[in-house]
Amino acid sequence: MSDIIKHQGTIESINGSYMKVRIVQTSACSSCSIKGHCNASESKEKIIDVYDMQASAYKIGQDVMIYGTTSMGMQAVILAFGVPFIVLFVVLFTTIKLTGNEFISAIVAILSLLPYYLTIFLFRNKLSKKFSFTVKPIIINN
């Protein structure tokens, strides 16, 4: 299994060294011959932010390939879902143990996520550099 995630996309906008690339994310079964008769196949358009010092070499509408690593994806999932899950349950069970009131414990556990997501929001610029994609033009050989 490859350690690289790649998607074909189209450049939507360029602003200095910052590009927005539109990709179509498809499910694994999107290439199936009976996908039209199945509810499991789906595709979604997404806009990916890409920072590239050579962004001026690209053109709006140009087809490109964007690359990321699977480890980057796993780290993002852990930050978005794993850590909040652990925080939620630790606070929930600790508060239940201390107060004995499940309703108050649930409210406190949910509110405990606010500082976590606020911290993620405040460090979004640093995180965007850590979770960055690279872009390469698609070269068509005739």
JSON list of C-alpha atoms in Angstrom, two decimals:
[
{"chain": "A", "resi": 1, "resn": "MET", "atom": "CA", "xyz": [0.00, 0.00, 0.00]},
{"chain": "A", "resi": 2, "resn": "SER", "atom": "CA", "xyz": [1.29, 3.43, -0.94]},
{"chain": "A", "resi": 3, "resn": "ASP", "atom": "CA", "xyz": [2.08, 6.14, 1.60]},
{"chain": "A", "resi": 4, "resn": "ILE", "atom": "CA", "xyz": [0.98, 8.85, -0.86]},
{"chain": "A", "resi": 5, "resn": "ILE", "atom": "CA", "xyz": [-2.53, 10.22, -1.30]},
{"chain": "A", "resi": 6, "resn": "LYS", "atom": "CA", "xyz": [-3.09, 11.80, -4.69]},
{"chain": "A", "resi": 7, "resn": "HIS", "atom": "CA", "xyz": [-6.04, 13.46, -6.36]},
{"chain": "A", "resi": 8, "resn": "GLN", "atom": "CA", "xyz": [-6.48, 15.01, -9.75]},
{"chain": "A", "resi": 9, "resn": "GLY", "atom": "CA", "xyz": [-7.85, 18.52, -9.58]},
{"chain": "A", "resi": 10, "resn": "THR", "atom": "CA", "xyz": [-8.36, 21.81, -11.34]},
{"chain": "A", "resi": 11, "resn": "ILE", "atom": "CA", "xyz": [-6.95, 25.12, -10.17]},
{"chain": "A", "resi": 12, "resn": "GLU", "atom": "CA", "xyz": [-9.82, 27.44, -9.20]},
{"chain": "A", "resi": 13, "resn": "SER", "atom": "CA", "xyz": [-7.87, 30.50, -8.08]},
{"chain": "A", "resi": 14, "resn": "ILE", "atom": "CA", "xyz": [-4.33, 31.72, -7.48]},
{"chain": "A", "resi": 15, "resn": "ASN", "atom": "CA", "xyz": [-3.39, 34.43, -5.01]},
{"chain": "A", "resi": 16, "resn": "GLY", "atom": "CA", "xyz": [0.36, 34.86, -4.57]},
{"chain": "A", "resi": 17, "resn": "SER", "atom": "CA", "xyz": [1.71, 31.51, -3.34]},
{"chain": "A", "resi": 18, "resn": "TYR", "atom": "CA", "xyz": [-1.77, 30.30, -2.39]},
{"chain": "A", "resi": 19, "resn": "MET", "atom": "CA", "xyz": [-3.94, 28.21, -4.72]},
{"chain": "A", "resi": 20, "resn": "LYS", "atom": "CA", "xyz": [-7.40, 26.72, -4.42]},
{"chain": "A", "resi": 21, "resn": "VAL", "atom": "CA", "xyz": [-7.70, 23.38, -6.20]},
{"chain": "A", "resi": 22, "resn": "ARG", "atom": "CA", "xyz": [-11.07, 21.71, -6.84]},
{"chain": "A", "resi": 23, "resn": "ILE", "atom": "CA", "xyz": [-11.01, 17.91, -6.58]},
{"chain": "A", "resi": 24, "resn": "VAL", "atom": "CA", "xyz": [-13.72, 15.31, -6.98]},
{"chain": "A", "resi": 25, "resn": "GLN", "atom": "CA", "xyz": [-13.51, 12.85, -4.12]},
{"chain": "A", "resi": 26, "resn": "THR", "atom": "CA", "xyz": [-15.09, 9.53, -5.06]},
{"chain": "A", "resi": 27, "resn": "SER", "atom": "CA", "xyz": [-15.88, 6.44, -3.05]},
{"chain": "A", "resi": 28, "resn": "ALA", "atom": "CA", "xyz": [-13.97, 3.23, -3.68]},
{"chain": "A", "resi": 29, "resn": "CYS", "atom": "CA", "xyz": [-16.86, 1.71, -5.58]},
{"chain": "A", "resi": 30, "resn": "SER", "atom": "CA", "xyz": [-17.29, 4.64, -7.99]},
{"chain": "A", "resi": 31, "resn": "SER", "atom": "CA", "xyz": [-15.66, 2.64, -10.79]},
{"chain": "A", "resi": 32, "resn": "CYS", "atom": "CA", "xyz": [-18.13, -0.23, -10.39]},
{"chain": "A", "resi": 33, "resn": "SER", "atom": "CA", "xyz": [-20.28, -0.97, -13.44]},
{"chain": "A", "resi": 34, "resn": "ILE", "atom": "CA", "xyz": [-23.53, -1.00, -11.40]},
{"chain": "A", "resi": 35, "resn": "LYS", "atom": "CA", "xyz": [-22.84, 2.14, -9.37]},
{"chain": "A", "resi": 36, "resn": "GLY", "atom": "CA", "xyz": [-25.95, 3.81, -10.79]},
{"chain": "A", "resi": 37, "resn": "HIS", "atom": "CA", "xyz": [-28.14, 1.21, -9.07]},
{"chain": "A", "resi": 38, "resn": "CYS", "atom": "CA", "xyz": [-26.40, 1.35, -5.70]},
{"chain": "A", "resi": 39, "resn": "ASN", "atom": "CA", "xyz": [-26.65, 3.91, -2.91]},
{"chain": "A", "resi": 40, "resn": "ALA", "atom": "CA", "xyz": [-23.12, 3.20, -1.66]},
{"chain": "A", "resi": 41, "resn": "SER", "atom": "CA", "xyz": [-21.31, 4.98, -4.50]},
{"chain": "A", "resi": 42, "resn": "GLU", "atom": "CA", "xyz": [-20.91, 8.72, -4.09]},
{"chain": "A", "resi": 43, "resn": "SER", "atom": "CA", "xyz": [-18.69, 11.57, -5.12]},
{"chain": "A", "resi": 44, "resn": "LYS", "atom": "CA", "xyz": [-18.15, 15.03, -3.64]},
{"chain": "A", "resi": 45, "resn": "GLU", "atom": "CA", "xyz": [-16.43, 18.13, -4.92]},
{"chain": "A", "resi": 46, "resn": "LYS", "atom": "CA", "xyz": [-13.98, 19.70, -2.47]},
{"chain": "A", "resi": 47, "resn": "ILE", "atom": "CA", "xyz": [-11.73, 22.73, -2.52]},
{"chain": "A", "resi": 48, "resn": "ILE", "atom": "CA", "xyz": [-8.18, 22.10, -1.26]},
{"chain": "A", "resi": 49, "resn": "ASP", "atom": "CA", "xyz": [-5.90, 24.93, -0.18]},
{"chain": "A", "resi": 50, "resn": "VAL", "atom": "CA", "xyz": [-2.37, 24.51, -1.52]},
{"chain": "A", "resi": 51, "resn": "TYR", "atom": "CA", "xyz": [0.63, 26.70, -0.72]},
{"chain": "A", "resi": 52, "resn": "ASP", "atom": "CA", "xyz": [3.33, 26.64, -3.40]},
{"chain": "A", "resi": 53, "resn": "MET", "atom": "CA", "xyz": [6.09, 29.21, -3.89]},
{"chain": "A", "resi": 54, "resn": "GLN", "atom": "CA", "xyz": [5.87, 28.58, -7.67]},
{"chain": "A", "resi": 55, "resn": "ALA", "atom": "CA", "xyz": [2.10, 29.17, -7.81]},
{"chain": "A", "resi": 56, "resn": "SER", "atom": "CA", "xyz": [2.59, 31.88, -10.43]},
{"chain": "A", "resi": 57, "resn": "ALA", "atom": "CA", "xyz": [3.78, 29.18, -12.87]},
{"chain": "A", "resi": 58, "resn": "TYR", "atom": "CA", "xyz": [0.27, 27.68, -12.89]},
{"chain": "A", "resi": 59, "resn": "LYS", "atom": "CA", "xyz": [-2.88, 28.94, -14.59]},
{"chain": "A", "resi": 60, "resn": "ILE", "atom": "CA", "xyz": [-6.49, 29.02, -13.45]},
{"chain": "A", "resi": 61, "resn": "GLY", "atom": "CA", "xyz": [-8.30, 26.05, -15.00]},
{"chain": "A", "resi": 62, "resn": "GLN", "atom": "CA", "xyz": [-5.10, 24.00, -15.31]},
{"chain": "A", "resi": 63, "resn": "ASP", "atom": "CA", "xyz": [-5.37, 20.32, -14.39]},
{"chain": "A", "resi": 64, "resn": "VAL", "atom": "CA", "xyz": [-2.95, 19.33, -11.65]},
{"chain": "A", "resi": 65, "resn": "MET", "atom": "CA", "xyz": [-2.23, 16.42, -9.34]},
{"chain": "A", "resi": 66, "resn": "ILE", "atom": "CA", "xyz": [-2.13, 17.18, -5.62]},
{"chain": "A", "resi": 67, "resn": "TYR", "atom": "CA", "xyz": [-0.19, 14.96, -3.23]},
{"chain": "A", "resi": 68, "resn": "GLY", "atom": "CA", "xyz": [-0.31, 14.35, 0.50]},
{"chain": "A", "resi": 69, "resn": "THR", "atom": "CA", "xyz": [0.80, 11.56, 2.79]},
{"chain": "A", "resi": 70, "resn": "THR", "atom": "CA", "xyz": [-1.36, 9.00, 4.56]},
{"chain": "A", "resi": 71, "resn": "SER", "atom": "CA", "xyz": [0.40, 9.84, 7.83]},
{"chain": "A", "resi": 72, "resn": "MET", "atom": "CA", "xyz": [-0.74, 13.45, 7.41]},
{"chain": "A", "resi": 73, "resn": "GLY", "atom": "CA", "xyz": [-4.30, 12.18, 6.99]},
{"chain": "A", "resi": 74, "resn": "MET", "atom": "CA", "xyz": [-4.06, 10.00, 10.07]},
{"chain": "A", "resi": 75, "resn": "GLN", "atom": "CA", "xyz": [-2.72, 12.88, 12.16]},
{"chain": "A", "resi": 76, "resn": "ALA", "atom": "CA", "xyz": [-5.62, 15.06, 11.01]},
{"chain": "A", "resi": 77, "resn": "VAL", "atom": "CA", "xyz": [-8.14, 12.36, 11.98]},
{"chain": "A", "resi": 78, "resn": "ILE", "atom": "CA", "xyz": [-6.54, 11.98, 15.40]},
{"chain": "A", "resi": 79, "resn": "LEU", "atom": "CA", "xyz": [-6.64, 15.76, 15.99]},
{"chain": "A", "resi": 80, "resn": "ALA", "atom": "CA", "xyz": [-10.21, 16.09, 14.73]},
{"chain": "A", "resi": 81, "resn": "PHE", "atom": "CA", "xyz": [-11.79, 13.00, 16.32]},
{"chain": "A", "resi": 82, "resn": "GLY", "atom": "CA", "xyz": [-9.41, 11.01, 18.54]},
{"chain": "A", "resi": 83, "resn": "VAL", "atom": "CA", "xyz": [-8.28, 13.67, 20.98]},
{"chain": "A", "resi": 84, "resn": "PRO", "atom": "CA", "xyz": [-11.76, 15.20, 21.42]},
{"chain": "A", "resi": 85, "resn": "PHE", "atom": "CA", "xyz": [-13.20, 11.72, 22.04]},
{"chain": "A", "resi": 86, "resn": "ILE", "atom": "CA", "xyz": [-10.65, 11.06, 24.77]},
{"chain": "A", "resi": 87, "resn": "VAL", "atom": "CA", "xyz": [-11.16, 14.52, 26.34]},
{"chain": "A", "resi": 88, "resn": "LEU", "atom": "CA", "xyz": [-14.94, 14.06, 26.28]},
{"chain": "A", "resi": 89, "resn": "PHE", "atom": "CA", "xyz": [-14.89, 10.69, 28.01]},
{"chain": "A", "resi": 90, "resn": "VAL", "atom": "CA", "xyz": [-12.21, 11.54, 30.58]},
{"chain": "A", "resi": 91, "resn": "VAL", "atom": "CA", "xyz": [-14.10, 14.68, 31.61]},
{"chain": "A", "resi": 92, "resn": "LEU", "atom": "CA", "xyz": [-17.46, 12.84, 31.55]},
{"chain": "A", "resi": 93, "resn": "PHE", "atom": "CA", "xyz": [-16.38, 9.98, 33.79]},
{"chain": "A", "resi": 94, "resn": "THR", "atom": "CA", "xyz": [-14.36, 12.22, 36.10]},
{"chain": "A", "resi": 95, "resn": "THR", "atom": "CA", "xyz": [-17.30, 14.59, 36.54]},
{"chain": "A", "resi": 96, "resn": "ILE", "atom": "CA", "xyz": [-19.72, 11.70, 37.13]},
{"chain": "A", "resi": 97, "resn": "LYS", "atom": "CA", "xyz": [-17.37, 10.35, 39.79]},
{"chain": "A", "resi": 98, "resn": "LEU", "atom": "CA", "xyz": [-17.12, 13.77, 41.48]},
{"chain": "A", "resi": 99, "resn": "THR", "atom": "CA", "xyz": [-20.75, 14.96, 41.24]},
{"chain": "A", "resi": 100, "resn": "GLY", "atom": "CA", "xyz": [-22.80, 11.81, 40.72]},
{"chain": "A", "resi": 101, "resn": "ASN", "atom": "CA", "xyz": [-25.08, 13.83, 38.40]},
{"chain": "A", "resi": 102, "resn": "GLU", "atom": "CA", "xyz": [-25.13, 12.52, 34.82]},
{"chain": "A", "resi": 103, "resn": "PHE", "atom": "CA", "xyz": [-26.85, 15.57, 33.31]},
{"chain": "A", "resi": 104, "resn": "ILE", "atom": "CA", "xyz": [-24.34, 18.04, 34.73]},
{"chain": "A", "resi": 105, "resn": "SER", "atom": "CA", "xyz": [-21.51, 15.70, 33.79]},
{"chain": "A", "resi": 106, "resn": "ALA", "atom": "CA", "xyz": [-22.71, 15.55, 30.19]},
{"chain": "A", "resi": 107, "resn": "ILE", "atom": "CA", "xyz": [-22.94, 19.35, 29.95]},
{"chain": "A", "resi": 108, "resn": "VAL", "atom": "CA", "xyz": [-19.47, 19.80, 31.49]},
{"chain": "A", "resi": 109, "resn": "ALA", "atom": "CA", "xyz": [-18.02, 17.15, 29.13]},
{"chain": "A", "resi": 110, "resn": "ILE", "atom": "CA", "xyz": [-19.45, 18.87, 26.06]},
{"chain": "A", "resi": 111, "resn": "LEU", "atom": "CA", "xyz": [-18.28, 22.28, 27.27]},
{"chain": "A", "resi": 112, "resn": "SER", "atom": "CA", "xyz": [-14.80, 20.84, 27.86]},
{"chain": "A", "resi": 113, "resn": "LEU", "atom": "CA", "xyz": [-14.41, 20.55, 24.09]},
{"chain": "A", "resi": 114, "resn": "LEU", "atom": "CA", "xyz": [-14.68, 24.34, 23.64]},
{"chain": "A", "resi": 115, "resn": "PRO", "atom": "CA", "xyz": [-11.11, 25.06, 24.85]},
{"chain": "A", "resi": 116, "resn": "TYR", "atom": "CA", "xyz": [-9.78, 22.23, 22.65]},
{"chain": "A", "resi": 117, "resn": "TYR", "atom": "CA", "xyz": [-11.44, 23.50, 19.48]},
{"chain": "A", "resi": 118, "resn": "LEU", "atom": "CA", "xyz": [-10.55, 27.09, 20.36]},
{"chain": "A", "resi": 119, "resn": "THR", "atom": "CA", "xyz": [-6.91, 26.03, 20.61]},
{"chain": "A", "resi": 120, "resn": "ILE", "atom": "CA", "xyz": [-7.15, 24.28, 17.23]},
{"chain": "A", "resi": 121, "resn": "PHE", "atom": "CA", "xyz": [-8.69, 27.45, 15.78]},
{"chain": "A", "resi": 122, "resn": "LEU", "atom": "CA", "xyz": [-5.97, 29.69, 17.23]},
{"chain": "A", "resi": 123, "resn": "PHE", "atom": "CA", "xyz": [-3.21, 27.46, 15.83]},
{"chain": "A", "resi": 124, "resn": "ARG", "atom": "CA", "xyz": [-4.89, 26.97, 12.43]},
{"chain": "A", "resi": 125, "resn": "ASN", "atom": "CA", "xyz": [-2.10, 28.79, 10.54]},
{"chain": "A", "resi": 126, "resn": "LYS", "atom": "CA", "xyz": [0.58, 26.60, 12.07]},
{"chain": "A", "resi": 127, "resn": "LEU", "atom": "CA", "xyz": [-1.53, 23.49, 11.43]},
{"chain": "A", "resi": 128, "resn": "SER", "atom": "CA", "xyz": [-2.17, 24.50, 7.82]},
{"chain": "A", "resi": 129, "resn": "LYS", "atom": "CA", "xyz": [1.58, 24.46, 7.21]},
{"chain": "A", "resi": 130, "resn": "LYS", "atom": "CA", "xyz": [1.90, 21.03, 8.83]},
{"chain": "A", "resi": 131, "resn": "PHE", "atom": "CA", "xyz": [-1.02, 19.61, 6.86]},
{"chain": "A", "resi": 132, "resn": "SER", "atom": "CA", "xyz": [-0.09, 20.91, 3.43]},
{"chain": "A", "resi": 133, "resn": "PHE", "atom": "CA", "xyz": [-0.39, 19.37, 0.00]},
{"chain": "A", "resi": 134, "resn": "THR", "atom": "CA", "xyz": [2.06, 19.62, -2.88]},
{"chain": "A", "resi": 135, "resn": "VAL", "atom": "CA", "xyz": [0.95, 20.20, -6.44]},
{"chain": "A", "resi": 136, "resn": "LYS", "atom": "CA", "xyz": [2.40, 19.10, -9.77]},
{"chain": "A", "resi": 137, "resn": "PRO", "atom": "CA", "xyz": [1.12, 19.80, -13.27]},
{"chain": "A", "resi": 138, "resn": "ILE", "atom": "CA", "xyz": [-0.38, 16.96, -15.26]},
{"chain": "A", "resi": 139, "resn": "ILE", "atom": "CA", "xyz": [1.71, 16.47, -18.38]},
{"chain": "A", "resi": 140, "resn": "ILE", "atom": "CA", "xyz": [-0.14, 14.88, -21.28]},
{"chain": "A", "resi": 141, "resn": "ASN", "atom": "CA", "xyz": [2.10, 13.03, -23.74]},
{"chain": "A", "resi": 142, "resn": "ASN", "atom": "CA", "xyz": [0.75, 12.94, -27.29]}
]
